[in-house]
PDB file of C-alpha atoms and ligand atoms in Angstrom:
ATOM      1  CA  MET A   1       0.461   0.070  -0.142  1.00  0.00           C
ATOM      2  CA  ALA A   2       1.670   3.305  -0.756  1.00  0.00           C
ATOM      3  CA  LEU A   3       2.617   5.361   2.114  1.00  0.00           C
ATOM      4  CA  VAL A   4       0.548   8.438   2.423  1.00  0.00           C
ATOM      5  CA  GLU A   5       2.670  11.485   2.786  1.00  0.00           C
ATOM      6  CA  PRO A   6       3.168  13.165   7.220  1.00  0.00           C
ATOM      7  CA  THR A   7       2.024  17.066   7.610  1.00  0.00           C
ATOM      8  CA  ALA A   8       1.626  20.232  10.061  1.00  0.00           C
ATOM      9  CA  CYS A   9      -1.690  22.294   9.952  1.00  0.00           C
ATOM     10  CA  GLN A  10      -1.313  25.612  12.396  1.00  0.00           C
ATOM     11  CA  VAL A  11      -3.490  26.957  14.368  1.00  0.00           C
ATOM     12  CA  ASP A  12      -4.267  29.832  14.944  1.00  0.00           C
ATOM     13  CA  ILE A  13      -7.008  30.207  17.634  1.00  0.00           C
ATOM     14  CA  ALA A  14      -7.516  34.462  17.016  1.00  0.00           C
ATOM     15  CA  ALA A  15      -8.861  33.957  13.893  1.00  0.00           C
ATOM     16  CA  GLY A  16     -10.525  30.422  14.371  1.00  0.00           C
ATOM     17  CA  THR A  17      -8.477  28.945  10.903  1.00  0.00           C
ATOM     18  CA  MET A  18      -6.175  25.747  10.461  1.00  0.00           C
ATOM     19  CA  SER A  19      -3.667  26.120   7.491  1.00  0.00           C
ATOM     20  CA  GLY A  20      -3.499  23.047   4.899  1.00  0.00           C
ATOM     21  CA  ALA A  21      -7.424  21.925   5.099  1.00  0.00           C
ATOM     22  CA  THR A  22      -8.799  20.009   2.713  1.00  0.00           C
ATOM     23  CA  GLY A  23     -11.962  20.799   2.796  1.00  0.00           C
ATOM     24  CA  THR A  24     -14.015  23.352   4.155  1.00  0.00           C
ATOM     25  CA  TYR A  25     -17.753  24.719   5.165  1.00  0.00           C
ATOM     26  CA  ARG A  26     -19.725  27.927   6.770  1.00  0.00           C
ATOM     27  CA  LYS A  27     -22.932  27.104   8.822  1.00  0.00           C
ATOM     28  CA  ARG A  28     -24.968  30.658   8.226  1.00  0.00           C
ATOM     29  CA  LEU A  29     -28.483  31.222   9.597  1.00  0.00           C
ATOM     30  CA  ALA A  30     -30.516  30.488   7.019  1.00  0.00           C
ATOM     31  CA  ASP A  31     -28.931  27.128   6.736  1.00  0.00           C
ATOM     32  CA  LEU A  32     -30.092  26.661  10.231  1.00  0.00           C
ATOM     33  CA  ALA A  33     -33.733  26.956   9.819  1.00  0.00           C
ATOM     34  CA  GLY A  34     -36.036  24.786  12.036  1.00  0.00           C
ATOM     35  CA  LEU A  35     -32.827  24.164  14.111  1.00  0.00           C
ATOM     36  CA  TYR A  36     -34.320  26.833  17.455  1.00  0.00           C
ATOM     37  CA  ALA A  37     -37.036  27.270  19.356  1.00  0.00           C
ATOM     38  CA  ASP A  38     -38.149  30.135  19.114  1.00  0.00           C
ATOM     39  CA  GLN A  39     -39.046  30.625  14.945  1.00  0.00           C
ATOM     40  CA  ALA A  40     -40.446  33.861  14.980  1.00  0.00           C
ATOM     41  CA  ALA A  41     -36.936  35.605  17.517  1.00  0.00           C
ATOM     42  CA  PHE A  42     -34.961  33.714  14.126  1.00  0.00           C
ATOM     43  CA  ALA A  43     -36.651  35.539  11.193  1.00  0.00           C
ATOM     44  CA  ALA A  44     -36.426  38.304  13.377  1.00  0.00           C
ATOM     45  CA  ALA A  45     -32.741  37.968  13.522  1.00  0.00           C
ATOM     46  CA  ILE A  46     -31.690  37.139  10.070  1.00  0.00           C
ATOM     47  CA  GLU A  47     -34.113  40.251   8.874  1.00  0.00           C
ATOM     48  CA  ALA A  48     -31.900  42.525  11.617  1.00  0.00           C
ATOM     49  CA  GLY A  49     -28.355  40.649  11.196  1.00  0.00           C
ATOM     50  CA  GLY A  50     -27.827  39.484   8.449  1.00  0.00           C
ATOM     51  CA  ASP A  51     -28.052  36.210   7.099  1.00  0.00           C
ATOM     52  CA  ALA A  52     -25.139  35.851  10.161  1.00  0.00           C
ATOM     53  CA  ILE A  53     -21.606  32.774  10.043  1.00  0.00           C
ATOM     54  CA  VAL A  54     -22.754  30.427  13.136  1.00  0.00           C
ATOM     55  CA  TYR A  55     -19.888  28.470  12.724  1.00  0.00           C
ATOM     56  CA  ASP A  56     -16.871  27.513   9.949  1.00  0.00           C
ATOM     57  CA  VAL A  57     -15.226  23.854  10.026  1.00  0.00           C
ATOM     58  CA  ALA A  58     -11.953  23.819   8.363  1.00  0.00           C
ATOM     59  CA  ASP A  59     -10.886  19.951   8.031  1.00  0.00           C
ATOM     60  CA  PHE A  60      -7.492  17.229   6.621  1.00  0.00           C
ATOM     61  CA  ARG A  61      -9.303  13.815   5.018  1.00  0.00           C
ATOM     62  CA  PRO A  62      -5.599  11.892   4.321  1.00  0.00           C
ATOM     63  CA  SER A  63      -8.139   9.107   3.186  1.00  0.00           C
ATOM     64  CA  ALA A  64     -11.589   7.090   4.217  1.00  0.00           C
ATOM     65  CA  ARG A  65     -10.054   4.481   4.627  1.00  0.00           C
ATOM     66  CA  SER A  66     -11.039   2.579   8.012  1.00  0.00           C
ATOM     67  CA  GLY A  67      -7.525   3.353  11.569  1.00  0.00           C
ATOM     68  CA  ASP A  68      -7.036   6.857   9.431  1.00  0.00           C
ATOM     69  CA  LEU A  69      -8.174   9.173  10.772  1.00  0.00           C
ATOM     70  CA  ILE A  70     -10.187  13.279   9.754  1.00  0.00           C
ATOM     71  CA  PHE A  71      -8.940  16.325  12.162  1.00  0.00           C
ATOM     72  CA  GLY A  72      -9.347  19.960  12.269  1.00  0.00           C
ATOM     73  CA  LEU A  73     -11.645  23.037  13.285  1.00  0.00           C
ATOM     74  CA  THR A  74     -14.949  24.248  14.295  1.00  0.00           C
ATOM     75  CA  ARG A  75     -14.445  28.215  14.728  1.00  0.00           C
ATOM     76  CA  MET A  76     -18.559  28.966  16.895  1.00  0.00           C
ATOM     77  CA  SER A  77     -19.773  32.375  16.213  1.00  0.00           C
ATOM     78  CA  PRO A  78     -21.651  33.810  19.910  1.00  0.00           C
ATOM     79  CA  GLY A  79     -25.364  34.175  19.923  1.00  0.00           C
ATOM     80  CA  ARG A  80     -28.639  33.232  20.722  1.00  0.00           C
ATOM     81  CA  ILE A  81     -31.790  32.890  18.745  1.00  0.00           C
ATOM     82  CA  GLY A  82     -33.322  33.599  21.254  1.00  0.00           C
ATOM     83  CA  ASP A  83     -32.752  32.416  24.440  1.00  0.00           C
ATOM     84  CA  GLU A  84     -30.840  29.537  22.739  1.00  0.00           C
ATOM     85  CA  PHE A  85     -27.698  29.447  22.349  1.00  0.00           C
ATOM     86  CA  TYR A  86     -25.750  29.213  18.652  1.00  0.00           C
ATOM     87  CA  MET A  87     -24.840  25.955  18.069  1.00  0.00           C
ATOM     88  CA  THR A  88     -24.509  23.082  15.302  1.00  0.00           C
ATOM     89  CA  ARG A  89     -26.414  20.508  13.204  1.00  0.00           C
ATOM     90  CA  GLY A  90     -25.569  17.936  15.647  1.00  0.00           C
ATOM     91  CA  HIS A  91     -25.528  14.252  14.419  1.00  0.00           C
ATOM     92  CA  ILE A  92     -24.404  10.850  14.549  1.00  0.00           C
ATOM     93  CA  HIS A  93     -22.062   9.524  13.050  1.00  0.00           C
ATOM     94  CA  ALA A  94     -23.104   6.855  10.172  1.00  0.00           C
ATOM     95  CA  VAL A  95     -20.839   4.888  11.490  1.00  0.00           C
ATOM     96  CA  ALA A  96     -22.208   5.184  14.953  1.00  0.00           C
ATOM     97  CA  ASP A  97     -19.706   2.930  16.783  1.00  0.00           C
ATOM     98  CA  ARG A  98     -16.891   5.511  16.016  1.00  0.00           C
ATOM     99  CA  PRO A  99     -15.750   7.969  19.468  1.00  0.00           C
ATOM    100  CA  GLU A 100     -14.303  11.107  18.822  1.00  0.00           C
ATOM    101  CA  ILE A 101     -12.136  13.903  20.151  1.00  0.00           C
ATOM    102  CA  TYR A 102     -12.620  18.053  20.702  1.00  0.00           C
ATOM    103  CA  TYR A 103     -10.313  20.020  21.949  1.00  0.00           C
ATOM    104  CA  GLY A 104     -11.012  22.864  23.350  1.00  0.00           C
ATOM    105  CA  GLN A 105      -8.630  26.117  21.611  1.00  0.00           C
ATOM    106  CA  SER A 106     -10.654  29.024  23.256  1.00  0.00           C
ATOM    107  CA  GLY A 107     -13.180  30.503  24.416  1.00  0.00           C
ATOM    108  CA  ARG A 108     -16.824  28.722  26.282  1.00  0.00           C
ATOM    109  CA  GLY A 109     -18.843  26.008  25.123  1.00  0.00           C
ATOM    110  CA  LEU A 110     -20.249  22.322  26.002  1.00  0.00           C
ATOM    111  CA  MET A 111     -21.023  19.219  24.390  1.00  0.00           C
ATOM    112  CA  LEU A 112     -24.738  17.873  24.307  1.00  0.00           C
ATOM    113  CA  MET A 113     -24.672  14.889  24.042  1.00  0.00           C
ATOM    114  CA  GLU A 114     -27.134  12.256  23.547  1.00  0.00           C
ATOM    115  CA  SER A 115     -27.711   8.290  23.849  1.00  0.00           C
ATOM    116  CA  PRO A 116     -29.725   6.366  21.656  1.00  0.00           C
ATOM    117  CA  VAL A 117     -32.445   5.835  24.344  1.00  0.00           C
ATOM    118  CA  GLY A 118     -32.267   9.625  24.787  1.00  0.00           C
ATOM    119  CA  GLU A 119     -30.049   9.950  28.148  1.00  0.00           C
ATOM    120  CA  THR A 120     -28.828  13.849  27.398  1.00  0.00           C
ATOM    121  CA  ARG A 121     -24.995  14.377  28.798  1.00  0.00           C
ATOM    122  CA  VAL A 122     -22.651  17.951  28.555  1.00  0.00           C
ATOM    123  CA  VAL A 123     -19.805  17.698  28.929  1.00  0.00           C
ATOM    124  CA  GLU A 124     -18.520  22.066  30.056  1.00  0.00           C
ATOM    125  CA  MET A 125     -15.212  22.527  27.760  1.00  0.00           C
ATOM    126  CA  THR A 126     -12.752  25.785  27.531  1.00  0.00           C
ATOM    127  CA  ALA A 127      -9.007  25.817  26.364  1.00  0.00           C
ATOM    128  CA  GLN A 128      -7.486  23.054  26.889  1.00  0.00           C
ATOM    129  CA  THR A 129     -11.111  21.053  28.233  1.00  0.00           C
ATOM    130  CA  ILE A 130     -10.937  17.667  26.083  1.00  0.00           C
ATOM    131  CA  CYS A 131     -13.830  15.895  25.733  1.00  0.00           C
ATOM    132  CA  TYR A 132     -13.841  12.551  24.507  1.00  0.00           C
ATOM    133  CA  VAL A 133     -17.690  11.635  22.333  1.00  0.00           C
ATOM    134  CA  PRO A 134     -17.686   7.683  23.327  1.00  0.00           C
ATOM    135  CA  PRO A 135     -19.404   6.202  20.534  1.00  0.00           C
ATOM    136  CA  PHE A 136     -22.391   5.502  19.913  1.00  0.00           C
ATOM    137  CA  TRP A 137     -23.255   8.654  20.837  1.00  0.00           C
ATOM    138  CA  ILE A 138     -25.202  11.987  19.892  1.00  0.00           C
ATOM    139  CA  HIS A 139     -23.382  15.030  20.076  1.00  0.00           C
ATOM    140  CA  ARG A 140     -23.365  19.017  19.613  1.00  0.00           C
ATOM    141  CA  SER A 141     -21.009  21.907  19.475  1.00  0.00           C
ATOM    142  CA  VAL A 142     -22.746  25.015  21.942  1.00  0.00           C
ATOM    143  CA  ASN A 143     -21.155  28.288  21.672  1.00  0.00           C
ATOM    144  CA  THR A 144     -22.199  29.789  25.244  1.00  0.00           C
ATOM    145  CA  GLY A 145     -19.678  31.876  26.471  1.00  0.00           C
ATOM    146  CA  ALA A 146     -19.466  35.603  24.754  1.00  0.00           C
ATOM    147  CA  SER A 147     -16.723  34.526  21.985  1.00  0.00           C
ATOM    148  CA  ASP A 148     -15.569  32.768  19.393  1.00  0.00           C
ATOM    149  CA  PHE A 149     -15.970  29.207  20.851  1.00  0.00           C
ATOM    150  CA  VAL A 150     -13.092  26.799  18.563  1.00  0.00           C
ATOM    151  CA  MET A 151     -11.528  23.674  19.371  1.00  0.00           C
ATOM    152  CA  VAL A 152     -10.577  21.252  17.349  1.00  0.00           C
ATOM    153  CA  PHE A 153     -11.334  17.937  16.921  1.00  0.00           C
ATOM    154  CA  SER A 154     -10.312  14.750  15.509  1.00  0.00           C
ATOM    155  CA  TYR A 155     -12.424  10.927  14.462  1.00  0.00           C
ATOM    156  CA  PRO A 156     -11.900   7.961  12.243  1.00  0.00           C
ATOM    157  CA  ALA A 157     -11.827   8.726   8.414  1.00  0.00           C
ATOM    158  CA  ASP A 158     -14.418   6.866   7.570  1.00  0.00           C
ATOM    159  CA  ALA A 159     -17.184   7.726  11.112  1.00  0.00           C
ATOM    160  CA  GLY A 160     -19.550   9.869   8.254  1.00  0.00           C
ATOM    161  CA  GLN A 161     -22.139  11.984   9.004  1.00  0.00           C
ATOM    162  CA  ASP A 162     -26.160  11.034  10.416  1.00  0.00           C
ATOM    163  CA  TYR A 163     -27.901  14.570  10.661  1.00  0.00           C
ATOM    164  CA  GLY A 164     -31.357  12.764   9.613  1.00  0.00           C
ATOM    165  CA  ILE A 165     -31.458  11.581  13.464  1.00  0.00           C
ATOM    166  CA  ILE A 166     -32.366  14.332  14.693  1.00  0.00           C
ATOM    167  CA  GLU A 167     -34.050  15.784  12.587  1.00  0.00           C
ATOM    168  CA  LYS A 168     -36.675  12.269  12.519  1.00  0.00           C
ATOM    169  CA  SER A 169     -35.874  13.423  16.861  1.00  0.00           C
ATOM    170  CA  ASN A 170     -37.235  16.829  16.302  1.00  0.00           C
ATOM    171  CA  GLY A 171     -34.140  17.481  17.360  1.00  0.00           C
ATOM    172  CA  MET A 172     -32.691  16.339  20.399  1.00  0.00           C
ATOM    173  CA  ARG A 173     -33.684  16.279  23.469  1.00  0.00           C
ATOM    174  CA  HIS A 174     -32.700  19.224  25.288  1.00  0.00           C
ATOM    175  CA  ARG A 175     -32.316  22.562  24.587  1.00  0.00           C
ATOM    176  CA  VAL A 176     -29.673  25.002  26.172  1.00  0.00           C
ATOM    177  CA  MET A 177     -31.075  27.795  26.533  1.00  0.00           C
ATOM    178  CA  ALA A 178     -29.916  30.441  28.823  1.00  0.00           C
ATOM    179  CA  GLY A 179     -30.053  31.355  32.523  1.00  0.00           C
ATOM    180  CA  GLY A 180     -28.940  29.445  35.838  1.00  0.00           C
ATOM    181  CA  PRO A 181     -26.352  30.147  37.624  1.00  0.00           C
ATOM    182  CA  LYS A 182     -23.911  28.408  35.020  1.00  0.00           C
ATOM    183  CA  GLY A 183     -25.331  31.450  33.086  1.00  0.00           C
ATOM    184  CA  TRP A 184     -26.451  28.506  30.520  1.00  0.00           C
ATOM    185  CA  GLN A 185     -29.276  25.649  31.818  1.00  0.00           C
ATOM    186  CA  LEU A 186     -30.947  22.789  29.867  1.00  0.00           C
ATOM    187  CA  VAL A 187     -34.823  22.705  29.147  1.00  0.00           C
ATOM    188  CA  GLU A 188     -37.205  20.285  27.478  1.00  0.00           C
ATOM    189  CA  ASN A 189     -37.563  20.341  23.411  1.00  0.00           C
ATOM    190  CA  GLN A 190     -40.927  19.945  23.606  1.00  0.00           C
ATOM    191  CA  ASP A 191     -41.501  18.393  20.335  1.00  0.00           C
ATOM    192  CA  TYR A 192     -38.702  15.528  21.285  1.00  0.00           C
ATOM    193  CA  ARG A 193     -40.296  12.720  19.900  1.00  0.00           C
ATOM    194  CA  GLY A 194     -37.941   9.494  20.734  1.00  0.00           C
ATOM    195  CA  ARG A 195     -36.767   6.745  18.717  1.00  0.00           C
ATOM    196  CA  SER A 196     -38.091   3.417  18.169  1.00  0.00           C
ATOM    197  CA  ALA A 197     -36.710  -0.170  20.001  1.00  0.00           C
ATOM    198  CA  ALA A 198     -36.528  -1.161  16.102  1.00  0.00           C
ATOM    199  CA  ALA A 199     -34.308   2.289  15.105  1.00  0.00           C
ATOM    200  CA  ILE A 200     -32.457   1.661  18.789  1.00  0.00           C
ATOM    201  CA  ALA A 201     -31.406  -1.968  18.220  1.00  0.00           C
ATOM    202  CA  GLY A 202     -31.049  -0.728  13.910  1.00  0.00           C
ATOM    203  CA  LEU A 203     -28.207   1.765  15.575  1.00  0.00           C
ATOM    204  CA  MET A 204     -26.704  -0.375  17.986  1.00  0.00           C
ATOM    205  CA  SER A 205     -25.796  -3.443  16.259  1.00  0.00           C
ATOM    206  CA  THR A 206     -23.140  -1.486  14.311  1.00  0.00           C
TER     207      THR A 206
HETATM  208  C1  LIG B 301     -17.536  15.405  12.859  1.00  0.00           C
HETATM  209  C2  LIG B 301     -17.297  16.531  14.107  1.00  0.00           C
HETATM  210  C3  LIG B 301     -17.576  17.775  13.412  1.00  0.00           C
HETATM  211  C4  LIG B 301     -18.528  18.501  13.267  1.00  0.00           C
HETATM  212  C5  LIG B 301     -18.509  19.643  12.719  1.00  0.00           C
HETATM  213  C6  LIG B 301     -19.078  20.780  12.627  1.00  0.00           C
HETATM  214  O1  LIG B 301     -17.838  13.792  12.832  1.00  0.00           O
HETATM  215  O2  LIG B 301     -17.922  16.160  14.770  1.00  0.00           O
HETATM  216  O3  LIG B 301     -15.795  18.029  12.572  1.00  0.00           O
HETATM  217  O4  LIG B 301     -18.266  18.295  11.868  1.00  0.00           O
HETATM  218  O5  LIG B 301     -18.067  20.907  14.813  1.00  0.00           O
HETATM  219  O6  LIG B 301     -20.603  20.531  13.474  1.00  0.00           O
HETATM  220  P1  LIG B 301     -22.080  19.427  12.064  1.00  0.00           P
HETATM  221  O7  LIG B 301     -23.026  18.482  13.810  1.00  0.00           O
HETATM  222  O8  LIG B 301     -22.278  20.165  11.452  1.00  0.00           O
HETATM  223  O9  LIG B 301     -21.830  18.471  11.554  1.00  0.00           O
HETATM  224 ZN1  LIG B 302     -19.157  13.564  14.839  1.00  0.00          ZN
END
């Protein structure tokens, strides 16, 4: 098998960028319609502030081979729609038993995780926090701070992303809203629909 050349990518924490990326994408508010609870606040935010950038992702994908690694950088803007903090779309890995790590670079936020049966876990993150997302956990990043929230991530190259799992449940079980002693609190998503036993068994048999 042909060897891949070793490489290095440089993170610019202040800019929230990574050199040498093989791919980048940007998500603006309009790309995230339906994600937030307060639809009137969502429409007002687009009307008032233009189509704000919510997050940028840059990654390095050497190959899609199992055993290889993808790594990259997520930069999230600070902001809220109503009381709900800016967040990523969230997903489970398409090969559901593939894990991930995130390494905080700057800012403040959290990793919101949900198991197939609907248990919620939160890992709070600041610079130098390493968050381990175990196999089978749905994960979404949330910027709960007042500045950019920047994280390095790495996950197996054959993991893929399944975004439909969150759409099918009408969102994750909990929303992250302003309030409480820490400045953020979990609030039950009123529209949430739990997964069927068959769906859970299907995920866990990966
Ligand atoms: C991929 C990994 C990250 C996210 C990124 C944006 O498995 O978890 O690269 O893709 O943080 O989140 P999302 O949910 O829009 O892919
Ligand atoms: Zn992931």
